[in-house]
Amino acid sequence: MLAAQRQELILDRIRRTGAVRVADLVESLAVSDMTVRRDLDVLEARGALRKVHGGAVARARTEEPGFAAKSALQEDEKHAIARAVAGLVPPHGAVGLSGGTTTALVAEHLVDTPGLTVVTNSLPVAEVFHRAARPDRTVALTGGFRTPSDALVGPLALASIRGLNLDLLVLGVHGMQERAGFTTPNLLEAETDRALVEAAGTLVVAADHSKWGTVGISTIVPLDRCDVLVTDDGLDPRAREVLGERVGRLVIAEVRPAETEKEDPA
């Protein structure tokens, strides 16, 4: 087996379980202890994992890309997910939308849903509803400190959320992984998201397939706390198996190629 193949297998195991042991890798890959340690050195140098005594663990991400940068990633997948999530939101309900580029797209799909009361800590989400104002909708934007992802967090956000009762929360996440659950690289955002989760009767997580195996520094909730996970059809079979067993319901949205592109005028 080539070194690149071994290293990809090691990374796959890290993505699924969060950690690997040198002894287990020696046995499963049928190579020497020295070969495994050399592979771990290479992967650590690439920033793909962090070596610990006897093995390695997933590297927890603390950097948080800005909203505009994240908006350009997996655009078709996010549109497909947003469309599917919007179909789960009942008219005349109280719904929460967390920060995130996917939740902002969900908001765009909800502008014609009648009678909604929306609670959000996301400036882009609030702006979507503001641009498409309708008299039968109420939008409450929390206070707080602004994050790079344009979410409001901190004590003011928590005070705004606590005591609320929401029918459903649509939660955007930075990563999802078997051991770490649903995660974010921002500690204050994790705290605010947990408050939103506590306020909601039903938790719907919206996360495209690229979030699988990504671990932010802070866990929002474990996988089994999620009632419905909406992702896209790019999710690999192993991830589908794990998530299908752990979340309440797994919804796979079919991606329409280039669905975000506008047709050229004739």
GROMACS .gro file of N, CA and C in nm, residues 161-247:
model
  261
  161ILE      N    1  -3.258   3.491   2.468
  161ILE     CA    2  -3.308   3.359   2.429
  161ILE      C    3  -3.371   3.285   2.546
  162ARG      N    4  -3.311   3.296   2.662
  162ARG     CA    5  -3.359   3.219   2.777
  162ARG      C    6  -3.501   3.259   2.814
  163GLY      N    7  -3.583   3.160   2.839
  163GLY     CA    8  -3.723   3.183   2.870
  163GLY      C    9  -3.815   3.173   2.750
  164LEU      N   10  -3.758   3.161   2.631
  164LEU     CA   11  -3.840   3.147   2.510
  164LEU      C   12  -3.880   3.001   2.489
  165ASN      N   13  -3.988   2.981   2.416
  165ASN     CA   14  -4.034   2.847   2.378
  165ASN      C   15  -4.059   2.846   2.227
  166LEU      N   16  -3.972   2.775   2.156
  166LEU     CA   17  -3.980   2.768   2.011
  166LEU      C   18  -4.031   2.631   1.967
  167ASP      N   19  -4.110   2.630   1.861
  167ASP     CA   20  -4.155   2.502   1.807
  167ASP      C   21  -4.038   2.425   1.746
  168LEU      N   22  -3.948   2.498   1.680
  168LEU     CA   23  -3.844   2.433   1.601
  168LEU      C   24  -3.724   2.526   1.590
  169LEU      N   25  -3.604   2.469   1.593
  169LEU     CA   26  -3.482   2.544   1.569
  169LEU      C   27  -3.410   2.487   1.450
  170VAL      N   28  -3.369   2.574   1.358
  170VAL     CA   29  -3.281   2.535   1.248
  170VAL      C   30  -3.140   2.579   1.287
  171LEU      N   31  -3.053   2.482   1.305
  171LEU     CA   32  -2.918   2.507   1.355
  171LEU      C   33  -2.815   2.484   1.246
  172GLY      N   34  -2.733   2.585   1.219
  172GLY     CA   35  -2.619   2.568   1.130
  172GLY      C   36  -2.497   2.534   1.213
  173VAL      N   37  -2.409   2.450   1.160
  173VAL     CA   38  -2.292   2.406   1.236
  173VAL      C   39  -2.166   2.417   1.150
  174HIS      N   40  -2.052   2.421   1.218
  174HIS     CA   41  -1.923   2.427   1.149
  174HIS      C   42  -1.874   2.287   1.112
  175GLY      N   43  -1.906   2.190   1.197
  175GLY     CA   44  -1.859   2.054   1.172
  175GLY      C   45  -1.947   1.953   1.243
  176MET      N   46  -1.936   1.827   1.200
  176MET     CA   47  -2.005   1.717   1.266
  176MET      C   48  -1.916   1.594   1.258
  177GLN      N   49  -1.910   1.522   1.371
  177GLN     CA   50  -1.820   1.408   1.379
  177GLN      C   51  -1.874   1.311   1.483
  178GLU      N   52  -1.843   1.184   1.465
  178GLU     CA   53  -1.902   1.079   1.547
  178GLU      C   54  -1.879   1.101   1.696
  179ARG      N   55  -1.757   1.135   1.733
  179ARG     CA   56  -1.726   1.152   1.876
  179ARG      C   57  -1.763   1.291   1.926
  180ALA      N   58  -1.727   1.395   1.848
  180ALA     CA   59  -1.742   1.533   1.895
  180ALA      C   60  -1.884   1.586   1.879
  181GLY      N   61  -1.965   1.526   1.792
  181GLY     CA   62  -2.100   1.575   1.769
  181GLY      C   63  -2.100   1.693   1.673
  182PHE      N   64  -2.192   1.787   1.696
  182PHE     CA   65  -2.202   1.908   1.613
  182PHE      C   66  -2.120   2.018   1.680
  183THR      N   67  -2.029   2.079   1.605
  183THR     CA   68  -1.930   2.168   1.666
  183THR      C   69  -1.920   2.303   1.597
  184THR      N   70  -1.851   2.394   1.666
  184THR     CA   71  -1.823   2.527   1.615
  184THR      C   72  -1.685   2.569   1.664
  185PRO      N   73  -1.615   2.657   1.589
  185PRO     CA   74  -1.485   2.704   1.636
  185PRO      C   75  -1.494   2.822   1.732
  186ASN      N   76  -1.617   2.869   1.761
  186ASN     CA   77  -1.635   2.987   1.844
  186ASN      C   78  -1.702   2.947   1.976
  187LEU      N   79  -1.631   2.965   2.087
  187LEU     CA   80  -1.682   2.922   2.217
  187LEU      C   81  -1.811   2.994   2.255
  188LEU      N   82  -1.817   3.125   2.231
  188LEU     CA   83  -1.936   3.200   2.267
  188LEU      C   84  -2.055   3.162   2.178
  189GLU      N   85  -2.026   3.133   2.052
  189GLU     CA   86  -2.136   3.092   1.963
  189GLU      C   87  -2.191   2.956   2.004
  190ALA      N   88  -2.104   2.867   2.052
  190ALA     CA   89  -2.152   2.737   2.100
  190ALA      C   90  -2.247   2.756   2.217
  191GLU      N   91  -2.214   2.845   2.307
  191GLU     CA   92  -2.299   2.871   2.423
  191GLU      C   93  -2.435   2.927   2.380
  192THR      N   94  -2.433   3.020   2.286
  192THR     CA   95  -2.558   3.078   2.236
  192THR      C   96  -2.641   2.974   2.162
  193ASP      N   97  -2.576   2.891   2.082
  193ASP     CA   98  -2.647   2.786   2.010
  193ASP      C   99  -2.712   2.687   2.108
  194ARG      N  100  -2.641   2.654   2.214
  194ARG     CA  101  -2.700   2.561   2.313
  194ARG      C  102  -2.824   2.621   2.377
  195ALA      N  103  -2.823   2.751   2.400
  195ALA     CA  104  -2.942   2.816   2.456
  195ALA      C  105  -3.059   2.807   2.358
  196LEU      N  106  -3.031   2.825   2.229
  196LEU     CA  107  -3.136   2.811   2.128
  196LEU      C  108  -3.190   2.668   2.124
  197VAL      N  109  -3.100   2.570   2.135
  197VAL     CA  110  -3.142   2.430   2.136
  197VAL      C  111  -3.235   2.402   2.254
  198GLU      N  112  -3.197   2.455   2.371
  198GLU     CA  113  -3.279   2.434   2.491
  198GLU      C  114  -3.418   2.495   2.477
  199ALA      N  115  -3.428   2.602   2.400
  199ALA     CA  116  -3.557   2.671   2.385
  199ALA      C  117  -3.650   2.601   2.286
  200ALA      N  118  -3.597   2.508   2.207
  200ALA     CA  119  -3.673   2.451   2.095
  200ALA      C  120  -3.731   2.314   2.126
  201GLY      N  121  -3.850   2.290   2.075
  201GLY     CA  122  -3.909   2.158   2.088
  201GLY      C  123  -3.846   2.058   1.993
  202THR      N  124  -3.815   2.102   1.871
  202THR     CA  125  -3.755   2.015   1.769
  202THR      C  126  -3.627   2.079   1.718
  203LEU      N  127  -3.521   2.000   1.710
  203LEU     CA  128  -3.392   2.049   1.660
  203LEU      C  129  -3.368   1.995   1.520
  204VAL      N  130  -3.357   2.085   1.423
  204VAL     CA  131  -3.323   2.050   1.286
  204VAL      C  132  -3.184   2.107   1.257
  205VAL      N  133  -3.089   2.021   1.225
  205VAL     CA  134  -2.954   2.065   1.191
  205VAL      C  135  -2.941   2.065   1.039
  206ALA      N  136  -2.891   2.176   0.985
  206ALA     CA  137  -2.868   2.189   0.841
  206ALA      C  138  -2.718   2.192   0.817
  207ALA      N  139  -2.664   2.087   0.754
  207ALA     CA  140  -2.518   2.077   0.737
  207ALA      C  141  -2.485   2.002   0.609
  208ASP      N  142  -2.407   2.064   0.520
  208ASP     CA  143  -2.370   1.995   0.397
  208ASP      C  144  -2.264   1.888   0.424
  209HIS      N  145  -2.240   1.803   0.325
  209HIS     CA  146  -2.155   1.685   0.345
  209HIS      C  147  -2.012   1.720   0.382
  210SER      N  148  -1.964   1.840   0.345
  210SER     CA  149  -1.826   1.877   0.377
  210SER      C  150  -1.804   1.897   0.526
  211LYS      N  151  -1.912   1.913   0.602
  211LYS     CA  152  -1.899   1.932   0.747
  211LYS      C  153  -1.863   1.802   0.818
  212TRP      N  154  -1.885   1.688   0.751
  212TRP     CA  155  -1.855   1.560   0.815
  212TRP      C  156  -1.704   1.545   0.836
  213GLY      N  157  -1.664   1.510   0.957
  213GLY     CA  158  -1.523   1.493   0.989
  213GLY      C  159  -1.455   1.619   1.035
  214THR      N  160  -1.521   1.734   1.025
  214THR     CA  161  -1.465   1.860   1.073
  214THR      C  162  -1.499   1.876   1.221
  215VAL      N  163  -1.400   1.913   1.300
  215VAL     CA  164  -1.420   1.927   1.444
  215VAL      C  165  -1.382   2.068   1.487
  216GLY      N  166  -1.480   2.147   1.529
  216GLY     CA  167  -1.452   2.277   1.590
  216GLY      C  168  -1.415   2.258   1.735
  217ILE      N  169  -1.363   2.360   1.798
  217ILE     CA  170  -1.311   2.345   1.933
  217ILE      C  171  -1.422   2.318   2.036
  218SER      N  172  -1.544   2.360   2.007
  218SER     CA  173  -1.652   2.346   2.105
  218SER      C  174  -1.770   2.267   2.050
  219THR      N  175  -1.815   2.169   2.127
  219THR     CA  176  -1.934   2.091   2.090
  219THR      C  177  -2.059   2.168   2.127
  220ILE      N  178  -2.150   2.177   2.033
  220ILE     CA  179  -2.280   2.239   2.061
  220ILE      C  180  -2.370   2.135   2.127
  221VAL      N  181  -2.395   2.026   2.056
  221VAL     CA  182  -2.472   1.914   2.110
  221VAL      C  183  -2.419   1.785   2.048
  222PRO      N  184  -2.439   1.670   2.115
  222PRO     CA  185  -2.402   1.543   2.052
  222PRO      C  186  -2.496   1.508   1.938
  223LEU      N  187  -2.454   1.414   1.855
  223LEU     CA  188  -2.533   1.376   1.739
  223LEU      C  189  -2.674   1.330   1.778
  224ASP      N  190  -2.686   1.255   1.887
  224ASP     CA  191  -2.817   1.198   1.922
  224ASP      C  192  -2.915   1.300   1.979
  225ARG      N  193  -2.871   1.424   1.996
  225ARG     CA  194  -2.964   1.529   2.039
  225ARG      C  195  -3.043   1.584   1.920
  226CYS      N  196  -2.997   1.557   1.800
  226CYS     CA  197  -3.060   1.610   1.678
  226CYS      C  198  -3.183   1.529   1.642
  227ASP      N  199  -3.296   1.598   1.622
  227ASP     CA  200  -3.419   1.530   1.580
  227ASP      C  201  -3.419   1.503   1.430
  228VAL      N  202  -3.375   1.600   1.351
  228VAL     CA  203  -3.368   1.585   1.205
  228VAL      C  204  -3.237   1.647   1.157
  229LEU      N  205  -3.160   1.571   1.082
  229LEU     CA  206  -3.041   1.625   1.017
  229LEU      C  207  -3.068   1.629   0.867
  230VAL      N  208  -3.057   1.748   0.810
  230VAL     CA  209  -3.074   1.763   0.665
  230VAL      C  210  -2.936   1.790   0.605
  231THR      N  211  -2.892   1.701   0.517
  231THR     CA  212  -2.765   1.715   0.449
  231THR      C  213  -2.786   1.688   0.301
  232ASP      N  214  -2.678   1.673   0.225
  232ASP     CA  215  -2.693   1.656   0.081
  232ASP      C  216  -2.642   1.520   0.036
  233ASP      N  217  -2.665   1.488  -0.092
  233ASP     CA  218  -2.635   1.354  -0.142
  233ASP      C  219  -2.487   1.332  -0.170
  234GLY      N  220  -2.402   1.429  -0.135
  234GLY     CA  221  -2.258   1.408  -0.143
  234GLY      C  222  -2.201   1.339  -0.020
  235LEU      N  223  -2.284   1.315   0.080
  235LEU     CA  224  -2.237   1.251   0.204
  235LEU      C  225  -2.197   1.107   0.176
  236ASP      N  226  -2.078   1.068   0.225
  236ASP     CA  227  -2.028   0.933   0.192
  236ASP      C  228  -2.104   0.825   0.268
  237PRO      N  229  -2.101   0.700   0.218
  237PRO     CA  230  -2.181   0.592   0.276
  237PRO      C  231  -2.154   0.566   0.423
  238ARG      N  232  -2.028   0.571   0.463
  238ARG     CA  233  -1.995   0.547   0.604
  238ARG      C  234  -2.058   0.653   0.693
  239ALA      N  235  -2.052   0.779   0.651
  239ALA     CA  236  -2.112   0.887   0.728
  239ALA      C  237  -2.264   0.869   0.735
  240ARG      N  238  -2.325   0.829   0.625
  240ARG     CA  239  -2.470   0.804   0.626
  240ARG      C  240  -2.506   0.697   0.728
  241GLU      N  241  -2.422   0.594   0.734
  241GLU     CA  242  -2.448   0.485   0.829
  241GLU      C  243  -2.441   0.534   0.973
  242VAL      N  244  -2.335   0.608   1.005
  242VAL     CA  245  -2.317   0.658   1.141
  242VAL      C  246  -2.428   0.754   1.178
  243LEU      N  247  -2.454   0.851   1.092
  243LEU     CA  248  -2.555   0.952   1.122
  243LEU      C  249  -2.695   0.893   1.125
  244GLY      N  250  -2.721   0.799   1.036
  244GLY     CA  251  -2.852   0.734   1.034
  244GLY      C  252  -2.883   0.661   1.163
  245GLU      N  253  -2.779   0.612   1.230
  245GLU     CA  254  -2.796   0.541   1.356
  245GLU      C  255  -2.807   0.637   1.475
  246ARG      N  256  -2.748   0.756   1.461
  246ARG     CA  257  -2.736   0.844   1.577
  246ARG      C  258  -2.842   0.955   1.583
  247VAL      N  259  -2.876   1.013   1.469
  247VAL     CA  260  -2.974   1.122   1.472
  247VAL      C  261  -3.115   1.063   1.464
   0.00000   0.00000   0.00000
